mmCIF file of C-alpha atoms and ligand atoms in Angstrom:
data_model
loop_
_atom_site.group_PDB
_atom_site.id
_atom_site.type_symbol
_atom_site.label_atom_id
_atom_site.label_comp_id
_atom_site.label_asym_id
_atom_site.label_seq_id
_atom_site.Cartn_x
_atom_site.Cartn_y
_atom_site.Cartn_z
ATOM 1 C CA MET A 241 -155.532 -164.913 31.329
ATOM 2 C CA PRO A 242 -153.210 -161.888 31.531
ATOM 3 C CA GLU A 243 -154.632 -158.876 33.347
ATOM 4 C CA SER A 244 -155.624 -155.985 31.037
ATOM 5 C CA PRO A 245 -153.964 -152.644 31.685
ATOM 6 C CA PRO A 246 -156.201 -149.994 33.307
ATOM 7 C CA VAL A 247 -157.994 -147.682 30.890
ATOM 8 C CA ILE A 248 -157.780 -144.003 31.788
ATOM 9 C CA VAL A 249 -161.054 -142.231 31.038
ATOM 10 C CA ARG A 250 -161.139 -138.471 30.972
ATOM 11 C CA ARG A 251 -164.597 -137.236 31.763
ATOM 12 C CA MET A 252 -165.507 -133.952 30.113
ATOM 13 C CA HIS A 253 -167.627 -131.553 32.108
ATOM 14 C CA PRO A 254 -168.674 -128.600 30.013
ATOM 15 C CA LEU A 255 -168.974 -125.397 31.962
ATOM 16 C CA LYS A 256 -172.649 -124.446 32.078
ATOM 17 C CA ALA A 257 -172.997 -122.025 34.967
ATOM 18 C CA LEU A 258 -171.074 -119.562 37.091
ATOM 19 C CA ILE A 259 -172.177 -119.190 40.707
ATOM 20 C CA PHE A 260 -170.987 -115.964 42.296
ATOM 21 C CA ASP A 261 -170.545 -115.057 45.917
ATOM 22 C CA VAL A 262 -171.381 -111.377 46.530
ATOM 23 C CA ASP A 263 -169.597 -109.711 49.454
ATOM 24 C CA GLY A 264 -165.891 -109.418 48.813
ATOM 25 C CA THR A 265 -166.218 -111.147 45.427
ATOM 26 C CA LEU A 266 -168.427 -108.941 43.258
ATOM 27 C CA ALA A 267 -167.456 -105.852 45.258
ATOM 28 C CA ASP A 268 -165.464 -104.905 48.344
ATOM 29 C CA THR A 269 -168.655 -104.322 50.283
ATOM 30 C CA GLU A 270 -167.456 -105.206 53.755
ATOM 31 C CA ARG A 271 -165.148 -102.397 54.936
ATOM 32 C CA ASP A 272 -167.025 -99.448 53.410
ATOM 33 C CA GLY A 273 -170.519 -100.907 53.153
ATOM 34 C CA HIS A 274 -171.568 -103.466 55.740
ATOM 35 C CA ARG A 275 -169.181 -102.198 58.460
ATOM 36 C CA PRO A 276 -170.379 -98.560 58.493
ATOM 37 C CA ALA A 277 -173.967 -99.754 58.145
ATOM 38 C CA PHE A 278 -173.570 -101.842 61.325
ATOM 39 C CA ASN A 279 -172.028 -98.848 63.127
ATOM 40 C CA HIS A 280 -174.899 -96.548 62.068
ATOM 41 C CA ALA A 281 -177.384 -99.138 63.319
ATOM 42 C CA PHE A 282 -175.614 -99.385 66.687
ATOM 43 C CA ALA A 283 -175.818 -95.583 67.064
ATOM 44 C CA ASP A 284 -179.490 -95.539 65.986
ATOM 45 C CA LEU A 285 -180.371 -97.996 68.749
ATOM 46 C CA GLY A 286 -178.314 -96.245 71.414
ATOM 47 C CA LEU A 287 -175.458 -98.769 71.653
ATOM 48 C CA ASP A 288 -171.885 -97.553 72.132
ATOM 49 C CA TRP A 289 -170.513 -100.429 70.014
ATOM 50 C CA HIS A 290 -168.111 -99.489 67.240
ATOM 51 C CA TRP A 291 -166.540 -101.912 64.785
ATOM 52 C CA ASP A 292 -163.294 -100.489 63.430
ATOM 53 C CA GLU A 293 -161.633 -101.936 60.324
ATOM 54 C CA SER A 294 -159.376 -104.276 62.223
ATOM 55 C CA LEU A 295 -162.017 -105.647 64.612
ATOM 56 C CA TYR A 296 -164.382 -106.085 61.662
ATOM 57 C CA GLY A 297 -161.763 -108.225 59.923
ATOM 58 C CA GLU A 298 -161.822 -110.600 62.902
ATOM 59 C CA LEU A 299 -165.621 -110.624 63.020
ATOM 60 C CA LEU A 300 -165.860 -111.508 59.333
ATOM 61 C CA THR A 301 -165.079 -115.121 60.150
ATOM 62 C CA ILE A 302 -168.669 -115.227 61.433
ATOM 63 C CA THR A 303 -170.897 -115.100 58.356
ATOM 64 C CA GLY A 304 -174.285 -113.396 58.443
ATOM 65 C CA GLY A 305 -174.974 -110.012 60.001
ATOM 66 C CA LYS A 306 -177.308 -111.234 62.758
ATOM 67 C CA GLU A 307 -174.952 -114.071 63.621
ATOM 68 C CA ARG A 308 -172.001 -111.617 63.672
ATOM 69 C CA MET A 309 -173.768 -109.247 66.081
ATOM 70 C CA ARG A 310 -174.755 -112.123 68.386
ATOM 71 C CA HIS A 311 -171.185 -113.407 68.420
ATOM 72 C CA TYR A 312 -169.863 -109.934 69.256
ATOM 73 C CA ALA A 313 -172.439 -109.279 71.990
ATOM 74 C CA GLU A 314 -171.814 -112.628 73.683
ATOM 75 C CA ARG A 315 -168.117 -111.757 73.995
ATOM 76 C CA HIS A 316 -168.072 -107.988 74.443
ATOM 77 C CA ALA A 317 -171.465 -107.109 75.919
ATOM 78 C CA PRO A 318 -172.643 -110.236 77.777
ATOM 79 C CA ASP A 319 -175.092 -108.204 79.900
ATOM 80 C CA ILE A 320 -176.925 -107.098 76.748
ATOM 81 C CA ALA A 321 -176.764 -110.605 75.233
ATOM 82 C CA ALA A 322 -178.378 -111.997 78.394
ATOM 83 C CA ARG A 323 -181.381 -109.618 78.309
ATOM 84 C CA PRO A 324 -184.763 -111.188 77.549
ATOM 85 C CA GLY A 325 -185.268 -108.813 74.598
ATOM 86 C CA PHE A 326 -181.955 -109.629 72.953
ATOM 87 C CA ASP A 327 -183.465 -111.511 69.990
ATOM 88 C CA ALA A 328 -185.708 -108.543 69.201
ATOM 89 C CA LEU A 329 -182.771 -106.166 69.564
ATOM 90 C CA VAL A 330 -180.745 -108.191 67.037
ATOM 91 C CA ARG A 331 -183.722 -108.148 64.655
ATOM 92 C CA ASP A 332 -184.114 -104.358 65.000
ATOM 93 C CA LEU A 333 -180.403 -103.751 64.656
ATOM 94 C CA HIS A 334 -180.291 -105.870 61.525
ATOM 95 C CA ALA A 335 -183.274 -104.100 59.968
ATOM 96 C CA ALA A 336 -181.606 -100.727 60.641
ATOM 97 C CA LYS A 337 -178.282 -102.025 59.330
ATOM 98 C CA THR A 338 -179.929 -103.203 56.091
ATOM 99 C CA ARG A 339 -181.561 -99.781 55.589
ATOM 100 C CA HIS A 340 -178.184 -98.061 56.017
ATOM 101 C CA TYR A 341 -176.450 -100.569 53.758
ATOM 102 C CA LEU A 342 -179.028 -100.103 50.997
ATOM 103 C CA ARG A 343 -178.613 -96.334 51.231
ATOM 104 C CA LEU A 344 -174.830 -96.702 50.841
ATOM 105 C CA VAL A 345 -175.217 -99.044 47.873
ATOM 106 C CA ASP A 346 -177.757 -96.763 46.193
ATOM 107 C CA SER A 347 -175.358 -93.816 46.575
ATOM 108 C CA GLY A 348 -172.996 -95.626 44.187
ATOM 109 C CA THR A 349 -169.975 -95.706 46.509
ATOM 110 C CA LEU A 350 -169.370 -99.465 46.209
ATOM 111 C CA PRO A 351 -167.959 -100.288 42.767
ATOM 112 C CA LEU A 352 -167.561 -103.794 41.372
ATOM 113 C CA ARG A 353 -164.131 -105.371 41.717
ATOM 114 C CA PRO A 354 -161.918 -105.304 38.589
ATOM 115 C CA GLY A 355 -162.911 -107.791 35.904
ATOM 116 C CA VAL A 356 -166.323 -108.624 37.370
ATOM 117 C CA ALA A 357 -168.457 -106.703 34.859
ATOM 118 C CA THR A 358 -166.452 -108.030 31.905
ATOM 119 C CA LEU A 359 -166.655 -111.629 33.103
ATOM 120 C CA ILE A 360 -170.423 -111.364 33.548
ATOM 121 C CA GLN A 361 -170.732 -109.838 30.084
ATOM 122 C CA HIS A 362 -168.588 -112.580 28.484
ATOM 123 C CA ALA A 363 -170.478 -115.298 30.305
ATOM 124 C CA ARG A 364 -173.799 -113.945 29.041
ATOM 125 C CA GLN A 365 -172.458 -113.721 25.490
ATOM 126 C CA ARG A 366 -171.448 -117.391 25.684
ATOM 127 C CA GLY A 367 -174.853 -118.425 27.008
ATOM 128 C CA LEU A 368 -173.549 -119.494 30.411
ATOM 129 C CA ARG A 369 -176.127 -119.529 33.165
ATOM 130 C CA LEU A 370 -175.532 -117.199 36.111
ATOM 131 C CA ALA A 371 -176.429 -117.627 39.759
ATOM 132 C CA ILE A 372 -175.660 -116.135 43.167
ATOM 133 C CA ALA A 373 -174.906 -117.960 46.421
ATOM 134 C CA THR A 374 -174.416 -115.580 49.330
ATOM 135 C CA THR A 375 -175.061 -115.257 53.038
ATOM 136 C CA THR A 376 -176.173 -111.643 52.800
ATOM 137 C CA THR A 377 -179.761 -110.392 52.781
ATOM 138 C CA PRO A 378 -181.555 -110.742 49.384
ATOM 139 C CA GLU A 379 -182.355 -106.990 49.043
ATOM 140 C CA ASN A 380 -178.639 -106.245 49.401
ATOM 141 C CA VAL A 381 -177.873 -108.426 46.392
ATOM 142 C CA THR A 382 -180.447 -106.924 44.051
ATOM 143 C CA ALA A 383 -179.514 -103.395 45.162
ATOM 144 C CA LEU A 384 -175.813 -103.995 44.441
ATOM 145 C CA LEU A 385 -176.486 -105.543 41.016
ATOM 146 C CA HIS A 386 -178.866 -102.722 40.164
ATOM 147 C CA ALA A 387 -176.476 -99.969 41.309
ATOM 148 C CA THR A 388 -173.408 -101.376 39.567
ATOM 149 C CA LEU A 389 -174.684 -103.138 36.432
ATOM 150 C CA GLY A 390 -178.003 -101.439 35.780
ATOM 151 C CA PRO A 391 -181.689 -102.094 36.386
ATOM 152 C CA ASP A 392 -181.834 -105.270 34.253
ATOM 153 C CA ALA A 393 -178.889 -106.963 35.985
ATOM 154 C CA PRO A 394 -180.779 -108.826 38.752
ATOM 155 C CA GLY A 395 -182.722 -110.587 35.973
ATOM 156 C CA TRP A 396 -179.512 -111.937 34.413
ATOM 157 C CA PHE A 397 -179.111 -114.234 37.431
ATOM 158 C CA GLU A 398 -181.389 -117.222 37.048
ATOM 159 C CA VAL A 399 -181.106 -118.231 40.699
ATOM 160 C CA ILE A 400 -180.320 -115.946 43.634
ATOM 161 C CA GLY A 401 -179.709 -117.867 46.849
ATOM 162 C CA ALA A 402 -179.288 -115.420 49.732
ATOM 163 C CA GLY A 403 -179.544 -114.885 53.467
ATOM 164 C CA ASP A 404 -181.867 -116.884 55.696
ATOM 165 C CA ILE A 405 -183.280 -118.994 52.854
ATOM 166 C CA VAL A 406 -181.242 -121.885 54.284
ATOM 167 C CA PRO A 407 -180.856 -122.583 58.017
ATOM 168 C CA ASN A 408 -177.053 -122.588 58.095
ATOM 169 C CA LYS A 409 -174.837 -120.037 56.369
ATOM 170 C CA LYS A 410 -171.389 -120.563 54.827
ATOM 171 C CA PRO A 411 -169.094 -122.397 55.516
ATOM 172 C CA ALA A 412 -172.063 -124.805 55.548
ATOM 173 C CA PRO A 413 -172.738 -126.042 52.008
ATOM 174 C CA GLU A 414 -176.515 -125.485 52.196
ATOM 175 C CA ILE A 415 -176.733 -122.316 50.096
ATOM 176 C CA TYR A 416 -174.756 -123.903 47.244
ATOM 177 C CA ARG A 417 -176.936 -127.034 47.399
ATOM 178 C CA TRP A 418 -180.037 -124.829 47.302
ATOM 179 C CA VAL A 419 -178.735 -123.028 44.207
ATOM 180 C CA LEU A 420 -177.671 -126.239 42.416
ATOM 181 C CA ASP A 421 -181.099 -127.792 43.076
ATOM 182 C CA ARG A 422 -182.757 -124.841 41.381
ATOM 183 C CA LEU A 423 -180.325 -124.791 38.479
ATOM 184 C CA THR A 424 -180.888 -128.563 38.197
ATOM 185 C CA LEU A 425 -177.213 -128.944 37.383
ATOM 186 C CA PRO A 426 -174.615 -131.243 38.940
ATOM 187 C CA PRO A 427 -171.691 -129.463 40.595
ATOM 188 C CA GLU A 428 -169.320 -130.742 37.884
ATOM 189 C CA ASN A 429 -170.867 -128.358 35.351
ATOM 190 C CA CYS A 430 -170.566 -125.262 37.530
ATOM 191 C CA LEU A 431 -167.839 -123.009 38.813
ATOM 192 C CA ALA A 432 -168.163 -121.136 42.121
ATOM 193 C CA ILE A 433 -166.401 -117.793 42.493
ATOM 194 C CA GLU A 434 -165.532 -116.777 46.043
ATOM 195 C CA ASP A 435 -163.266 -114.482 48.067
ATOM 196 C CA SER A 436 -162.982 -116.238 51.415
ATOM 197 C CA ALA A 437 -162.070 -119.522 53.081
ATOM 198 C CA ASN A 438 -165.626 -119.788 54.428
ATOM 199 C CA GLY A 439 -166.995 -119.499 50.907
ATOM 200 C CA LEU A 440 -164.428 -121.935 49.509
ATOM 201 C CA GLN A 441 -165.325 -124.508 52.162
ATOM 202 C CA ALA A 442 -169.024 -124.170 51.355
ATOM 203 C CA ALA A 443 -168.375 -124.642 47.640
ATOM 204 C CA GLN A 444 -165.981 -127.560 48.145
ATOM 205 C CA ALA A 445 -168.381 -129.355 50.458
ATOM 206 C CA THR A 446 -170.937 -129.180 47.643
ATOM 207 C CA GLY A 447 -168.502 -130.740 45.183
ATOM 208 C CA LEU A 448 -168.011 -127.491 43.263
ATOM 209 C CA ARG A 449 -164.779 -126.260 41.795
ATOM 210 C CA CYS A 450 -164.025 -122.884 43.251
ATOM 211 C CA LEU A 451 -162.067 -119.953 41.892
ATOM 212 C CA VAL A 452 -160.946 -117.638 44.703
ATOM 213 C CA THR A 453 -160.141 -113.945 44.303
ATOM 214 C CA PRO A 454 -158.967 -112.838 47.757
ATOM 215 C CA ASN A 455 -159.245 -109.252 48.976
ATOM 216 C CA ASP A 456 -157.548 -107.262 51.736
ATOM 217 C CA TYR A 457 -159.630 -108.928 54.440
ATOM 218 C CA THR A 458 -159.237 -112.513 53.200
ATOM 219 C CA ALA A 459 -155.713 -112.457 51.699
ATOM 220 C CA GLY A 460 -154.127 -114.458 54.538
ATOM 221 C CA GLU A 461 -156.720 -117.243 54.626
ATOM 222 C CA ASP A 462 -156.198 -120.875 53.681
ATOM 223 C CA PHE A 463 -157.325 -121.539 50.125
ATOM 224 C CA SER A 464 -156.009 -125.101 49.835
ATOM 225 C CA GLY A 465 -158.083 -127.058 47.398
ATOM 226 C CA ALA A 466 -159.209 -124.026 45.405
ATOM 227 C CA TRP A 467 -159.397 -124.662 41.671
ATOM 228 C CA ARG A 468 -157.563 -121.379 41.046
ATOM 229 C CA VAL A 469 -156.536 -118.432 43.211
ATOM 230 C CA LEU A 470 -156.301 -115.180 41.251
ATOM 231 C CA ALA A 471 -155.652 -111.623 42.408
ATOM 232 C CA ASP A 472 -158.810 -110.537 40.620
ATOM 233 C CA LEU A 473 -161.109 -111.578 37.809
ATOM 234 C CA ARG A 474 -159.214 -109.617 35.135
ATOM 235 C CA GLU A 475 -156.851 -112.609 35.167
ATOM 236 C CA PHE A 476 -159.607 -115.065 34.366
ATOM 237 C CA ASP A 477 -160.102 -116.062 30.726
ATOM 238 C CA LEU A 478 -163.391 -117.839 30.102
ATOM 239 C CA ASP A 479 -162.188 -118.995 26.667
ATOM 240 C CA ALA A 480 -159.529 -121.095 28.363
ATOM 241 C CA ILE A 481 -162.052 -123.166 30.298
ATOM 242 C CA ALA A 482 -164.763 -124.291 27.926
ATOM 243 C CA ASP A 483 -164.535 -127.614 29.776
ATOM 244 C CA LEU A 484 -163.976 -128.260 33.441
ATOM 245 C CA ALA A 485 -162.276 -131.590 32.783
ATOM 246 C CA ILE A 486 -159.335 -130.553 34.889
ATOM 247 C CA SER A 487 -158.937 -133.356 37.344
ATOM 248 C CA ASN A 488 -161.623 -135.851 36.507
ATOM 249 C CA LEU A 489 -159.492 -138.838 35.758
ATOM 250 C CA ALA A 490 -161.098 -142.145 36.491
ATOM 251 C CA ASN A 491 -159.236 -145.435 36.449
ATOM 252 C CA ILE A 492 -161.455 -148.129 35.040
ATOM 253 C CA SER A 493 -160.103 -151.640 34.765
ATOM 254 C CA SER A 494 -161.385 -153.370 31.657
HETATM 255 C C1 XBP B 33 -171.000 -112.130 53.538
HETATM 256 C C2 XBP B 33 -171.422 -111.958 54.901
HETATM 257 C C3 XBP B 33 -172.579 -111.154 55.130
HETATM 258 C C4 XBP B 33 -172.434 -109.666 55.229
HETATM 259 C C5 XBP B 33 -173.587 -109.125 56.016
HETATM 260 O O1 XBP B 33 -170.451 -113.427 53.364
HETATM 261 O O2 XBP B 33 -170.896 -112.532 55.810
HETATM 262 O O3 XBP B 33 -172.998 -111.591 56.379
HETATM 263 O O4 XBP B 33 -171.228 -109.284 55.875
HETATM 264 O O5 XBP B 33 -174.780 -109.389 55.406
HETATM 265 P P1 XBP B 33 -170.338 -114.051 51.915
HETATM 266 P P2 XBP B 33 -176.155 -109.410 56.269
HETATM 267 O O6 XBP B 33 -169.546 -113.106 51.086
HETATM 268 O O7 XBP B 33 -169.603 -115.343 52.113
HETATM 269 O O8 XBP B 33 -171.714 -114.284 51.392
HETATM 270 O O9 XBP B 33 -176.024 -108.388 57.351
HETATM 271 O O10 XBP B 33 -177.236 -109.059 55.266
HETATM 272 O O11 XBP B 33 -176.306 -110.791 56.832
HETATM 273 MG MG1 MG B 34 -167.644 -113.350 50.301
#
């Protein structure tokens, strides 16, 4: 019997949810938000550490504020890192840093990146579900949403996965898995929106398509495998992607 030709099946995956990263994606929070907050915390606790813009760019490859401070101390202040009270110091520094960061956010000096507010508005109008997957502390997320989009905005996000809620931060996929579990959606129906290679890796390892909008700190990173790379979210048209059936071609022999 002659062999039947393969049947190409295109699987349609309607877009049901957008999952946003926060730092660097919703707003350029790192240089003028997290960085000065770390420096204020160092001064508060009597440390002569100072993270300038360039050094901070290097340190950003380590996600998570506590993890970033540990990494820095182990390399630049090994005597302090070796002290018995180092864990408590990191905890105190991070608590002070979060207080300073929240004050900066509340002062309204950290605007959303271009196109973010409009995309969120369009997504809500279309009934798309919204979620957050970030390594930063949960209070930082709600404060930023509140300060930039208004008091109701945190409630627009059905799931907010943030900070230490998972053991390993991005580029580990755990935070995206945590969010998908709570959305009870498969990755095929969701789009992750990120600004960094660490975030892209986390999304990819979860099976998510990922749109990357780089910023000054992440512009030179490797975004191979990203679904799209756009300068900012003004370039992103939700109408053009009702379905995410971009590359789901399956060869099925009949
Ligand atoms: C953001 C981070 C965060 C912040 C600091 O990464 O790495 O660690 O810089 O936040 P992403 P905390 O954008 O991939 O989520 O100090 O609250 O940890
Ligand atoms: Mg980010």
